Coordinates of C-alpha atoms in Angstrom, one line a residue:
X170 CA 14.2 48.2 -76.4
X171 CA 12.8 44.8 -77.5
X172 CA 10.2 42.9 -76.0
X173 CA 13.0 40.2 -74.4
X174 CA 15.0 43.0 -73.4
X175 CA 12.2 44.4 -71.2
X176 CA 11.3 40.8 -69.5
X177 CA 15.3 40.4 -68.9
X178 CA 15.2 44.1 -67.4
X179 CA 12.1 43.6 -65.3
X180 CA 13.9 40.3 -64.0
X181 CA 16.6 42.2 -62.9
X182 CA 15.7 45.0 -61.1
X183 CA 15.6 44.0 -57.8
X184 CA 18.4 42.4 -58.2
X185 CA 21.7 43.1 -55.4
X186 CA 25.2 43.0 -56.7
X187 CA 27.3 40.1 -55.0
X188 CA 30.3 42.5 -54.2
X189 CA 30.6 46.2 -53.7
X190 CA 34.3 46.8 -53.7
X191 CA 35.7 47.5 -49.7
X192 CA 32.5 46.4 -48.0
X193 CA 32.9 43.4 -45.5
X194 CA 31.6 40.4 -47.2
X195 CA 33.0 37.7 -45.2
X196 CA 31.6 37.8 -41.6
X197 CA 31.7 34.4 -39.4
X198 CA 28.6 33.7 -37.7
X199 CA 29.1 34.6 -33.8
X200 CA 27.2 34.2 -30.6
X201 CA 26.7 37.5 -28.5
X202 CA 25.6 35.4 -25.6
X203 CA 27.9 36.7 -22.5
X204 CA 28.2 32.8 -21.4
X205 CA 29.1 31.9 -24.8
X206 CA 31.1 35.0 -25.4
X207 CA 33.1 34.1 -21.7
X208 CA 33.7 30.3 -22.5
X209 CA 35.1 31.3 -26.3
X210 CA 38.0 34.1 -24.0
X211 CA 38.4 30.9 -21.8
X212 CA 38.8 28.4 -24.5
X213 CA 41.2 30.7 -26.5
X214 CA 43.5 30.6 -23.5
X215 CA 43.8 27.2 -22.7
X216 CA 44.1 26.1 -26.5
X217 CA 47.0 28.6 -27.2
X218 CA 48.9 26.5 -24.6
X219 CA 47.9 23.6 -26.2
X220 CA 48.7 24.5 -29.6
X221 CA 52.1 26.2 -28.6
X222 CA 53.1 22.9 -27.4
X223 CA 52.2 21.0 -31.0
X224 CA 53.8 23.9 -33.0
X225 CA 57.0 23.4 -31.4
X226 CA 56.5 26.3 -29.5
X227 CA 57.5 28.0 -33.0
X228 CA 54.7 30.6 -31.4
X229 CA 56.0 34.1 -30.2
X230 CA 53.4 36.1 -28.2
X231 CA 53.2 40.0 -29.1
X232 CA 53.1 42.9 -28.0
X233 CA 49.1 44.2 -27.5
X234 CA 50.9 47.5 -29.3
X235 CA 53.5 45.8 -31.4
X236 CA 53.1 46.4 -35.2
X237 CA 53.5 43.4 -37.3
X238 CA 54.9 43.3 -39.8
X239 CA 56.4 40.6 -42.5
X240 CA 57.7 40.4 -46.1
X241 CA 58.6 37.4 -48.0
X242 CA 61.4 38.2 -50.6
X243 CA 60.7 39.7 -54.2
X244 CA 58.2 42.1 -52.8
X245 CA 58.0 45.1 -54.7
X246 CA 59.0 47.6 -53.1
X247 CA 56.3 50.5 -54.1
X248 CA 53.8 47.8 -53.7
X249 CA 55.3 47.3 -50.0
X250 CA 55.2 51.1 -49.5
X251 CA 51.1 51.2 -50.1
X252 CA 50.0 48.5 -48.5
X253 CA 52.2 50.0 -45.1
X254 CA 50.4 53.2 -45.9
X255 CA 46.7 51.9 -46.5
X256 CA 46.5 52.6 -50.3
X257 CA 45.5 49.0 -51.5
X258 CA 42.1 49.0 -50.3
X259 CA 41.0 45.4 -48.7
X260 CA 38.8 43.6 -50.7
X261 CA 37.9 41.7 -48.3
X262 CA 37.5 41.9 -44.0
X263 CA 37.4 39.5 -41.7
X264 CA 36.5 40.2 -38.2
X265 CA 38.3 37.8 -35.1
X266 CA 36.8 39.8 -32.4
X267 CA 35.5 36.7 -30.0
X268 CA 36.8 34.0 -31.7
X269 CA 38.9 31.0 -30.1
X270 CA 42.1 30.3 -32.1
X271 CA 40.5 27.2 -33.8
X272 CA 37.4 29.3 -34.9
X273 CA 40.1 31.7 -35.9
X274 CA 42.4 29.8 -38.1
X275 CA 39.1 28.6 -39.5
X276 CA 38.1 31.6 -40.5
X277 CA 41.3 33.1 -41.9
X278 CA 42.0 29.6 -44.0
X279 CA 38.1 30.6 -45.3
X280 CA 38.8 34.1 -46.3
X281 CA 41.9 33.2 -48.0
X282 CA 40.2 30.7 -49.8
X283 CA 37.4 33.0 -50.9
X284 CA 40.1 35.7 -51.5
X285 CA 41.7 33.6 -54.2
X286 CA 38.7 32.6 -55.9
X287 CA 37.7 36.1 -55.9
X288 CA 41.3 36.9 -57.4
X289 CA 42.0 39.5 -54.5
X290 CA 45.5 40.5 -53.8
X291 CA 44.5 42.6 -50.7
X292 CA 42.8 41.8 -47.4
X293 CA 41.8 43.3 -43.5
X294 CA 41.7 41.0 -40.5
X295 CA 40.7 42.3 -37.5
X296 CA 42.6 40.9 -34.5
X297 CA 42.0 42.6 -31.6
X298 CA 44.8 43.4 -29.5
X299 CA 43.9 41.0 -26.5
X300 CA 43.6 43.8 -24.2
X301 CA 40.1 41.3 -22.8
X302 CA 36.9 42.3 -22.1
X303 CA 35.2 43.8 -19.1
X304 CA 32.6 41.1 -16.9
X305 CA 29.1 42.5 -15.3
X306 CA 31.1 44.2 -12.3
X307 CA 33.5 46.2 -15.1
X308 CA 36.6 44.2 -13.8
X309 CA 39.0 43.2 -16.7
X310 CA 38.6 39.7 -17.6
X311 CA 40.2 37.5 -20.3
X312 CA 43.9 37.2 -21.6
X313 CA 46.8 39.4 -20.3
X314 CA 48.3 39.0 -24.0
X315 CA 47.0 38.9 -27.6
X316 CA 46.5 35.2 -28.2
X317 CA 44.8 36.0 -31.6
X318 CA 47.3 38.6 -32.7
X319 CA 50.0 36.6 -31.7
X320 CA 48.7 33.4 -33.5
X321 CA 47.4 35.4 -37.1
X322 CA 51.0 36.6 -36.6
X323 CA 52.6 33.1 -37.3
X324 CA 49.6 31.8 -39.3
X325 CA 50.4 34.0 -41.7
X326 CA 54.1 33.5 -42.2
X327 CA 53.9 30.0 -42.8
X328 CA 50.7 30.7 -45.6
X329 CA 52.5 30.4 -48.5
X330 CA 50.2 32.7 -50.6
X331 CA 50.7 35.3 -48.1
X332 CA 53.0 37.4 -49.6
X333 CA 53.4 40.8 -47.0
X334 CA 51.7 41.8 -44.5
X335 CA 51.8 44.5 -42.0
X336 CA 49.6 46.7 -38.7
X337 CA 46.8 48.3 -40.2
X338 CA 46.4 52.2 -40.3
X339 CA 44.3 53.7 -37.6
X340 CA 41.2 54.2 -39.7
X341 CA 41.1 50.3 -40.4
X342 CA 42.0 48.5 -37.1
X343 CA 45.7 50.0 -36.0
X344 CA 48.0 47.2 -34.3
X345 CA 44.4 45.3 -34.1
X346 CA 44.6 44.3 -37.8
X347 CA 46.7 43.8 -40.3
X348 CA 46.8 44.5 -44.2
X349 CA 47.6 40.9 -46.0
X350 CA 48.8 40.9 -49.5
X351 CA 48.1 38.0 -51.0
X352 CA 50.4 36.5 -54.6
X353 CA 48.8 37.1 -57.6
X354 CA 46.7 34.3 -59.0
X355 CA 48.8 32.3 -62.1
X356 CA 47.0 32.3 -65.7
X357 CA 46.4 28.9 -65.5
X358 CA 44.4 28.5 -62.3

């Protein structure tokens, strides 16, 4: 090995890939504070009203253990099969858990972002299935449906490079996530 190879190779050597394919790389920052955590349930309620309203009330709440599931036309159908059945890995996860819907959408327009930059066809989000959360006392507190499910439900259909997506197998999530196939990226972009 050369001299220059040697300073490049002691340069490097602490150095930490950037992505390690199926490890969560998109996480959004989140309070664990029980007031903060509290307010954020509260605020996801009254905004889905709100929203509904602005959306036309285009918005269809779900079932906590309905499985999603959506397809625009063209979809291969073997391709369709794996990602029902778990085979295309995510690339990508992004976690919902104690997010408002706004935070949410956020998040999800974020990922997708960073998903096509990336060039990744396949990605997790983790939902929730608005079951709530328990207070200090252990009584059940929080929505009596799944707001977020509900809204990544029609988010997605209207995301034009959304291309499938369906309930996530039990190992990743179940009816709390969902698999999202995203188009491929064009040559050109």
């Amino acid at each position: 090995m050369t001299n220059q190879n040697q300073d490049f190779a002691s340069l490097i050597t602490d150095v930490i890939p950037l992505r390690s394919s199926g490890y969560q790389r998109f996480k959004p920052q989140q309070s664990r504070n029980k007031e903060n955590f509290t307010y954020a349930r509260l605020a996801a309620t009254q905004t889905m009203a709100t929203t509904a309203i602005q959306v036309n009330l285009a918005l269809v709440m779900v079932d906590a253990e309905q499985r999603l599931c959506f397809q625009r036309s063209g979809i291969n159908s073997h391709v369709l099969q794996k990602l029902h059945a778990g085979h295309l890995k995510p690339s990508l996860t992004i976690d919902l858990h104690g997010r408002t819907v706004k935070q949410g959408h956020t998040d999800i327009l974020l990922a997708l972002d960073e998903a096509r930059r990336e060039g990744d066809r396949c990605i997790l989000i983790i939902h929730g299935k608005g079951s709530g959360y328990r207070d200090r006392d252990g009584m059940r507190q929080g929505p009596t449906q799944p707001v977020l499910k509900s809204y990544v439900n029609y988010w997605l259909q209207q995301m034009s490079q959304v291309q499938a997506f369906c309930s996530a197998q039990l190992r990743d999530g179940g009816n709390g996530a969902v698999y999202v196939l995203l188009k491929k990226l064009s040559c050109g972009v």
